[in-house]
């Protein structure tokens, strides 16, 4: 069975977390590191936004600061995610890997099998949303706030009909980077206090809609699930979903050095985080 690298990093700053994902991508593109599955957490808790979001228009940056939260723009698309009581994963693998279909949505499906197996390992009846039919699209349609968990995309995971993991993908230098957030618990009011709305009435409507469409592991699990148990369940899930053996490892010195450089030149800069 093919071996992939498996890394659990300690809680890192928002800039460093995004820089590490990009550093792995770059060095994998150069053939210096193998395909990698990584799990990580954030210090401090952080609001990340998608590559195409308009930070100043959509995000209440003053409130982010007042709450002592981190803030970073991802290299991937999608909407705002509060990285607080959750586990973040990333999968980095070449586009031309035999397991990876050329279609973005189909590659998404393959990687999301790891998530599906992870939820099943926790005893949850998760399913993958295909959005193929008009009925499915209507069922998961959303009025559209700036929050990521407002509605599922193709091949994202739902439990009891509600979105429980949000993922985003980018392709650079011939490499796929998919990362995403697996919700253990969530402070919905905190998340929505960080986003701009035209009025309080609209904000409340979005919150109500969000609660109907998103759910956390500990809201649907009959028993409390810890971060460590989640890491174990999803590492086994990615191994079985991708049909690979995950070999526990650490970041290389070159990856760490490149990540620190990317923090300084990109992910910790206002030019990157606020530029749109």
PDB file of N, CA and C in Angstrom, residues 12-79:
ATOM      1  N   UNK A  12      -0.708  26.811  16.032  1.00  0.00           N
ATOM      2  CA  UNK A  12       0.160  27.843  15.447  1.00  0.00           C
ATOM      3  C   UNK A  12      -0.641  29.114  15.200  1.00  0.00           C
ATOM      4  N   UNK A  13       0.093  30.188  14.929  1.00  0.00           N
ATOM      5  CA  UNK A  13      -0.545  31.453  14.570  1.00  0.00           C
ATOM      6  C   UNK A  13      -1.270  31.291  13.238  1.00  0.00           C
ATOM      7  N   UNK A  14      -2.268  32.152  12.961  1.00  0.00           N
ATOM      8  CA  UNK A  14      -2.974  32.054  11.680  1.00  0.00           C
ATOM      9  C   UNK A  14      -2.040  32.150  10.478  1.00  0.00           C
ATOM     10  N   UNK A  15      -1.107  33.096  10.534  1.00  0.00           N
ATOM     11  CA  UNK A  15      -0.183  33.264   9.406  1.00  0.00           C
ATOM     12  C   UNK A  15       0.675  32.019   9.210  1.00  0.00           C
ATOM     13  N   UNK A  16       1.152  31.444  10.310  1.00  0.00           N
ATOM     14  CA  UNK A  16       2.020  30.262  10.206  1.00  0.00           C
ATOM     15  C   UNK A  16       1.236  29.053   9.699  1.00  0.00           C
ATOM     16  N   UNK A  17       0.003  28.889  10.153  1.00  0.00           N
ATOM     17  CA  UNK A  17      -0.791  27.752   9.673  1.00  0.00           C
ATOM     18  C   UNK A  17      -0.961  27.791   8.160  1.00  0.00           C
ATOM     19  N   UNK A  18      -1.293  28.958   7.622  1.00  0.00           N
ATOM     20  CA  UNK A  18      -1.473  29.067   6.172  1.00  0.00           C
ATOM     21  C   UNK A  18      -0.133  28.953   5.440  1.00  0.00           C
ATOM     22  N   UNK A  19       0.923  29.478   6.047  1.00  0.00           N
ATOM     23  CA  UNK A  19       2.244  29.407   5.426  1.00  0.00           C
ATOM     24  C   UNK A  19       2.757  27.971   5.368  1.00  0.00           C
ATOM     25  N   UNK A  20       2.476  27.194   6.411  1.00  0.00           N
ATOM     26  CA  UNK A  20       2.916  25.790   6.419  1.00  0.00           C
ATOM     27  C   UNK A  20       2.219  25.012   5.301  1.00  0.00           C
ATOM     28  N   UNK A  21       0.922  25.216   5.138  1.00  0.00           N
ATOM     29  CA  UNK A  21       0.216  24.525   4.051  1.00  0.00           C
ATOM     30  C   UNK A  21       0.845  24.862   2.696  1.00  0.00           C
ATOM     31  N   UNK A  22       1.161  26.154   2.486  1.00  0.00           N
ATOM     32  CA  UNK A  22       1.756  26.539   1.202  1.00  0.00           C
ATOM     33  C   UNK A  22       3.179  26.000   1.056  1.00  0.00           C
ATOM     34  N   UNK A  23       3.928  25.981   2.157  1.00  0.00           N
ATOM     35  CA  UNK A  23       5.300  25.461   2.100  1.00  0.00           C
ATOM     36  C   UNK A  23       5.303  23.974   1.722  1.00  0.00           C
ATOM     37  N   UNK A  24       4.380  23.222   2.302  1.00  0.00           N
ATOM     38  CA  UNK A  24       4.286  21.798   1.940  1.00  0.00           C
ATOM     39  C   UNK A  24       3.953  21.671   0.454  1.00  0.00           C
ATOM     40  N   UNK A  25       2.996  22.472  -0.001  1.00  0.00           N
ATOM     41  CA  UNK A  25       2.605  22.452  -1.415  1.00  0.00           C
ATOM     42  C   UNK A  25       3.821  22.716  -2.311  1.00  0.00           C
ATOM     43  N   UNK A  26       4.560  23.769  -1.990  1.00  0.00           N
ATOM     44  CA  UNK A  26       5.691  24.146  -2.841  1.00  0.00           C
ATOM     45  C   UNK A  26       6.762  23.054  -2.869  1.00  0.00           C
ATOM     46  N   UNK A  27       7.091  22.517  -1.693  1.00  0.00           N
ATOM     47  CA  UNK A  27       8.160  21.513  -1.646  1.00  0.00           C
ATOM     48  C   UNK A  27       7.692  20.165  -2.199  1.00  0.00           C
ATOM     49  N   UNK A  28       6.393  19.903  -2.106  1.00  0.00           N
ATOM     50  CA  UNK A  28       5.869  18.696  -2.762  1.00  0.00           C
ATOM     51  C   UNK A  28       5.973  18.855  -4.278  1.00  0.00           C
ATOM     52  N   UNK A  29       5.711  20.072  -4.776  1.00  0.00           N
ATOM     53  CA  UNK A  29       5.807  20.307  -6.226  1.00  0.00           C
ATOM     54  C   UNK A  29       7.237  20.101  -6.726  1.00  0.00           C
ATOM     55  N   UNK A  30       8.221  20.298  -5.838  1.00  0.00           N
ATOM     56  CA  UNK A  30       9.638  20.111  -6.188  1.00  0.00           C
ATOM     57  C   UNK A  30      10.111  18.686  -5.917  1.00  0.00           C
ATOM     58  N   UNK A  31       9.190  17.827  -5.465  1.00  0.00           N
ATOM     59  CA  UNK A  31       9.540  16.427  -5.213  1.00  0.00           C
ATOM     60  C   UNK A  31      10.336  16.202  -3.939  1.00  0.00           C
ATOM     61  N   UNK A  32      10.319  17.193  -3.046  1.00  0.00           N
ATOM     62  CA  UNK A  32      11.146  17.089  -1.824  1.00  0.00           C
ATOM     63  C   UNK A  32      10.411  16.457  -0.647  1.00  0.00           C
ATOM     64  N   UNK A  33       9.081  16.471  -0.699  1.00  0.00           N
ATOM     65  CA  UNK A  33       8.299  15.835   0.378  1.00  0.00           C
ATOM     66  C   UNK A  33       7.163  15.037  -0.262  1.00  0.00           C
ATOM     67  N   UNK A  34       6.699  13.987   0.423  1.00  0.00           N
ATOM     68  CA  UNK A  34       5.646  13.130  -0.144  1.00  0.00           C
ATOM     69  C   UNK A  34       4.267  13.759   0.007  1.00  0.00           C
ATOM     70  N   UNK A  35       3.239  13.130  -0.604  1.00  0.00           N
ATOM     71  CA  UNK A  35       1.868  13.571  -0.329  1.00  0.00           C
ATOM     72  C   UNK A  35       1.639  13.595   1.183  1.00  0.00           C
ATOM     73  N   UNK A  36       0.918  14.603   1.657  1.00  0.00           N
ATOM     74  CA  UNK A  36       0.847  14.844   3.099  1.00  0.00           C
ATOM     75  C   UNK A  36      -0.582  15.106   3.555  1.00  0.00           C
ATOM     76  N   UNK A  37      -0.935  14.476   4.675  1.00  0.00           N
ATOM     77  CA  UNK A  37      -2.169  14.790   5.398  1.00  0.00           C
ATOM     78  C   UNK A  37      -1.744  15.434   6.714  1.00  0.00           C
ATOM     79  N   UNK A  38      -2.281  16.615   6.988  1.00  0.00           N
ATOM     80  CA  UNK A  38      -1.895  17.354   8.194  1.00  0.00           C
ATOM     81  C   UNK A  38      -3.135  17.756   8.980  1.00  0.00           C
ATOM     82  N   UNK A  39      -3.044  17.657  10.312  1.00  0.00           N
ATOM     83  CA  UNK A  39      -4.090  18.174  11.201  1.00  0.00           C
ATOM     84  C   UNK A  39      -3.495  19.288  12.045  1.00  0.00           C
ATOM     85  N   UNK A  40      -4.302  20.344  12.269  1.00  0.00           N
ATOM     86  CA  UNK A  40      -3.763  21.448  13.065  1.00  0.00           C
ATOM     87  C   UNK A  40      -4.857  22.251  13.763  1.00  0.00           C
ATOM     88  N   UNK A  41      -4.415  23.044  14.743  1.00  0.00           N
ATOM     89  CA  UNK A  41      -5.298  23.954  15.482  1.00  0.00           C
ATOM     90  C   UNK A  41      -4.638  25.335  15.499  1.00  0.00           C
ATOM     91  N   UNK A  42      -5.334  26.307  16.075  1.00  0.00           N
ATOM     92  CA  UNK A  42      -4.973  27.719  15.921  1.00  0.00           C
ATOM     93  C   UNK A  42      -4.768  28.407  17.267  1.00  0.00           C
ATOM     94  N   UNK A  43      -3.765  29.264  17.341  1.00  0.00           N
ATOM     95  CA  UNK A  43      -3.507  30.057  18.535  1.00  0.00           C
ATOM     96  C   UNK A  43      -3.073  31.465  18.105  1.00  0.00           C
ATOM     97  N   UNK A  44      -3.932  32.474  18.320  1.00  0.00           N
ATOM     98  CA  UNK A  44      -5.234  32.401  18.978  1.00  0.00           C
ATOM     99  C   UNK A  44      -6.300  31.843  18.041  1.00  0.00           C
ATOM    100  N   UNK A  45      -7.527  31.648  18.595  1.00  0.00           N
ATOM    101  CA  UNK A  45      -8.663  31.336  17.729  1.00  0.00           C
ATOM    102  C   UNK A  45      -8.718  32.395  16.633  1.00  0.00           C
ATOM    103  N   UNK A  46      -9.090  31.979  15.414  1.00  0.00           N
ATOM    104  CA  UNK A  46      -8.875  32.826  14.234  1.00  0.00           C
ATOM    105  C   UNK A  46     -10.080  32.825  13.312  1.00  0.00           C
ATOM    106  N   UNK A  47     -10.325  33.979  12.704  1.00  0.00           N
ATOM    107  CA  UNK A  47     -11.258  34.054  11.588  1.00  0.00           C
ATOM    108  C   UNK A  47     -10.438  34.035  10.305  1.00  0.00           C
ATOM    109  N   UNK A  48     -10.653  33.012   9.473  1.00  0.00           N
ATOM    110  CA  UNK A  48      -9.990  33.000   8.161  1.00  0.00           C
ATOM    111  C   UNK A  48     -11.028  33.316   7.100  1.00  0.00           C
ATOM    112  N   UNK A  49     -10.592  34.021   6.048  1.00  0.00           N
ATOM    113  CA  UNK A  49     -11.501  34.339   4.948  1.00  0.00           C
ATOM    114  C   UNK A  49     -10.973  33.729   3.663  1.00  0.00           C
ATOM    115  N   UNK A  50     -11.881  33.553   2.716  1.00  0.00           N
ATOM    116  CA  UNK A  50     -11.515  32.980   1.433  1.00  0.00           C
ATOM    117  C   UNK A  50     -10.718  33.970   0.592  1.00  0.00           C
ATOM    118  N   UNK A  51      -9.976  33.443  -0.340  1.00  0.00           N
ATOM    119  CA  UNK A  51      -9.090  34.233  -1.194  1.00  0.00           C
ATOM    120  C   UNK A  51      -9.814  35.388  -1.883  1.00  0.00           C
ATOM    121  N   UNK A  52     -11.070  35.177  -2.272  1.00  0.00           N
ATOM    122  CA  UNK A  52     -11.788  36.172  -3.063  1.00  0.00           C
ATOM    123  C   UNK A  52     -12.675  37.103  -2.237  1.00  0.00           C
ATOM    124  N   UNK A  53     -12.706  36.905  -0.914  1.00  0.00           N
ATOM    125  CA  UNK A  53     -13.573  37.755  -0.101  1.00  0.00           C
ATOM    126  C   UNK A  53     -12.995  39.167   0.054  1.00  0.00           C
ATOM    127  N   UNK A  54     -13.897  40.134   0.216  1.00  0.00           N
ATOM    128  CA  UNK A  54     -13.496  41.528   0.436  1.00  0.00           C
ATOM    129  C   UNK A  54     -13.462  41.769   1.945  1.00  0.00           C
ATOM    130  N   UNK A  55     -12.267  41.793   2.510  1.00  0.00           N
ATOM    131  CA  UNK A  55     -12.107  41.812   3.965  1.00  0.00           C
ATOM    132  C   UNK A  55     -12.820  43.008   4.610  1.00  0.00           C
ATOM    133  N   UNK A  56     -12.543  44.204   4.128  1.00  0.00           N
ATOM    134  CA  UNK A  56     -13.058  45.396   4.790  1.00  0.00           C
ATOM    135  C   UNK A  56     -14.570  45.503   4.628  1.00  0.00           C
ATOM    136  N   UNK A  57     -15.085  45.068   3.490  1.00  0.00           N
ATOM    137  CA  UNK A  57     -16.532  45.135   3.234  1.00  0.00           C
ATOM    138  C   UNK A  57     -17.301  44.078   4.033  1.00  0.00           C
ATOM    139  N   UNK A  58     -16.745  42.870   4.129  1.00  0.00           N
ATOM    140  CA  UNK A  58     -17.504  41.749   4.689  1.00  0.00           C
ATOM    141  C   UNK A  58     -17.229  41.470   6.163  1.00  0.00           C
ATOM    142  N   UNK A  59     -16.058  41.888   6.656  1.00  0.00           N
ATOM    143  CA  UNK A  59     -15.622  41.493   8.004  1.00  0.00           C
ATOM    144  C   UNK A  59     -15.541  42.700   8.930  1.00  0.00           C
ATOM    145  N   UNK A  60     -16.037  42.524  10.153  1.00  0.00           N
ATOM    146  CA  UNK A  60     -15.913  43.556  11.189  1.00  0.00           C
ATOM    147  C   UNK A  60     -14.546  43.394  11.859  1.00  0.00           C
ATOM    148  N   UNK A  61     -13.537  44.018  11.245  1.00  0.00           N
ATOM    149  CA  UNK A  61     -12.152  43.811  11.686  1.00  0.00           C
ATOM    150  C   UNK A  61     -11.911  44.368  13.091  1.00  0.00           C
ATOM    151  N   UNK A  62     -12.647  45.415  13.440  1.00  0.00           N
ATOM    152  CA  UNK A  62     -12.512  45.988  14.783  1.00  0.00           C
ATOM    153  C   UNK A  62     -12.966  44.988  15.839  1.00  0.00           C
ATOM    154  N   UNK A  63     -14.064  44.300  15.537  1.00  0.00           N
ATOM    155  CA  UNK A  63     -14.579  43.297  16.478  1.00  0.00           C
ATOM    156  C   UNK A  63     -13.635  42.102  16.577  1.00  0.00           C
ATOM    157  N   UNK A  64     -13.047  41.701  15.449  1.00  0.00           N
ATOM    158  CA  UNK A  64     -12.043  40.626  15.465  1.00  0.00           C
ATOM    159  C   UNK A  64     -10.920  40.980  16.444  1.00  0.00           C
ATOM    160  N   UNK A  65     -10.459  42.224  16.351  1.00  0.00           N
ATOM    161  CA  UNK A  65      -9.370  42.687  17.213  1.00  0.00           C
ATOM    162  C   UNK A  65      -9.815  42.774  18.673  1.00  0.00           C
ATOM    163  N   UNK A  66     -11.014  43.323  18.882  1.00  0.00           N
ATOM    164  CA  UNK A  66     -11.530  43.476  20.258  1.00  0.00           C
ATOM    165  C   UNK A  66     -11.680  42.133  20.962  1.00  0.00           C
ATOM    166  N   UNK A  67     -11.997  41.115  20.191  1.00  0.00           N
ATOM    167  CA  UNK A  67     -12.191  39.772  20.772  1.00  0.00           C
ATOM    168  C   UNK A  67     -10.871  39.016  20.942  1.00  0.00           C
ATOM    169  N   UNK A  68      -9.772  39.626  20.517  1.00  0.00           N
ATOM    170  CA  UNK A  68      -8.465  38.971  20.644  1.00  0.00           C
ATOM    171  C   UNK A  68      -8.275  37.810  19.693  1.00  0.00           C
ATOM    172  N   UNK A  69      -8.978  37.852  18.561  1.00  0.00           N
ATOM    173  CA  UNK A  69      -8.899  36.759  17.584  1.00  0.00           C
ATOM    174  C   UNK A  69      -7.849  37.046  16.524  1.00  0.00           C
ATOM    175  N   UNK A  70      -7.335  35.986  15.923  1.00  0.00           N
ATOM    176  CA  UNK A  70      -6.459  36.131  14.772  1.00  0.00           C
ATOM    177  C   UNK A  70      -7.283  36.350  13.512  1.00  0.00           C
ATOM    178  N   UNK A  71      -6.596  36.773  12.449  1.00  0.00           N
ATOM    179  CA  UNK A  71      -7.267  37.001  11.166  1.00  0.00           C
ATOM    180  C   UNK A  71      -6.291  36.696  10.042  1.00  0.00           C
ATOM    181  N   UNK A  72      -6.745  35.954   9.036  1.00  0.00           N
ATOM    182  CA  UNK A  72      -5.864  35.633   7.909  1.00  0.00           C
ATOM    183  C   UNK A  72      -6.712  35.336   6.669  1.00  0.00           C
ATOM    184  N   UNK A  73      -6.147  35.661   5.511  1.00  0.00           N
ATOM    185  CA  UNK A  73      -6.765  35.282   4.245  1.00  0.00           C
ATOM    186  C   UNK A  73      -6.153  33.963   3.791  1.00  0.00           C
ATOM    187  N   UNK A  74      -7.010  33.025   3.400  1.00  0.00           N
ATOM    188  CA  UNK A  74      -6.520  31.740   2.889  1.00  0.00           C
ATOM    189  C   UNK A  74      -6.124  31.865   1.416  1.00  0.00           C
ATOM    190  N   UNK A  75      -5.332  30.937   0.963  1.00  0.00           N
ATOM    191  CA  UNK A  75      -5.014  30.862  -0.473  1.00  0.00           C
ATOM    192  C   UNK A  75      -6.137  30.168  -1.234  1.00  0.00           C
ATOM    193  N   UNK A  76      -7.063  29.558  -0.508  1.00  0.00           N
ATOM    194  CA  UNK A  76      -8.194  28.848  -1.109  1.00  0.00           C
ATOM    195  C   UNK A  76      -9.437  29.732  -1.097  1.00  0.00           C
ATOM    196  N   UNK A  77     -10.430  29.348  -1.871  1.00  0.00           N
ATOM    197  CA  UNK A  77     -11.674  30.109  -1.936  1.00  0.00           C
ATOM    198  C   UNK A  77     -12.572  29.833  -0.749  1.00  0.00           C
ATOM    199  N   UNK A  78     -13.865  30.086  -0.957  1.00  0.00           N
ATOM    200  CA  UNK A  78     -14.825  29.854   0.115  1.00  0.00           C
ATOM    201  C   UNK A  78     -15.044  31.095   0.965  1.00  0.00           C
ATOM    202  N   UNK A  79     -15.779  30.890   2.051  1.00  0.00           N
ATOM    203  CA  UNK A  79     -16.197  32.010   2.888  1.00  0.00           C
ATOM    204  C   UNK A  79     -15.543  31.943   4.265  1.00  0.00           C
TER     205      UNK A  79
END
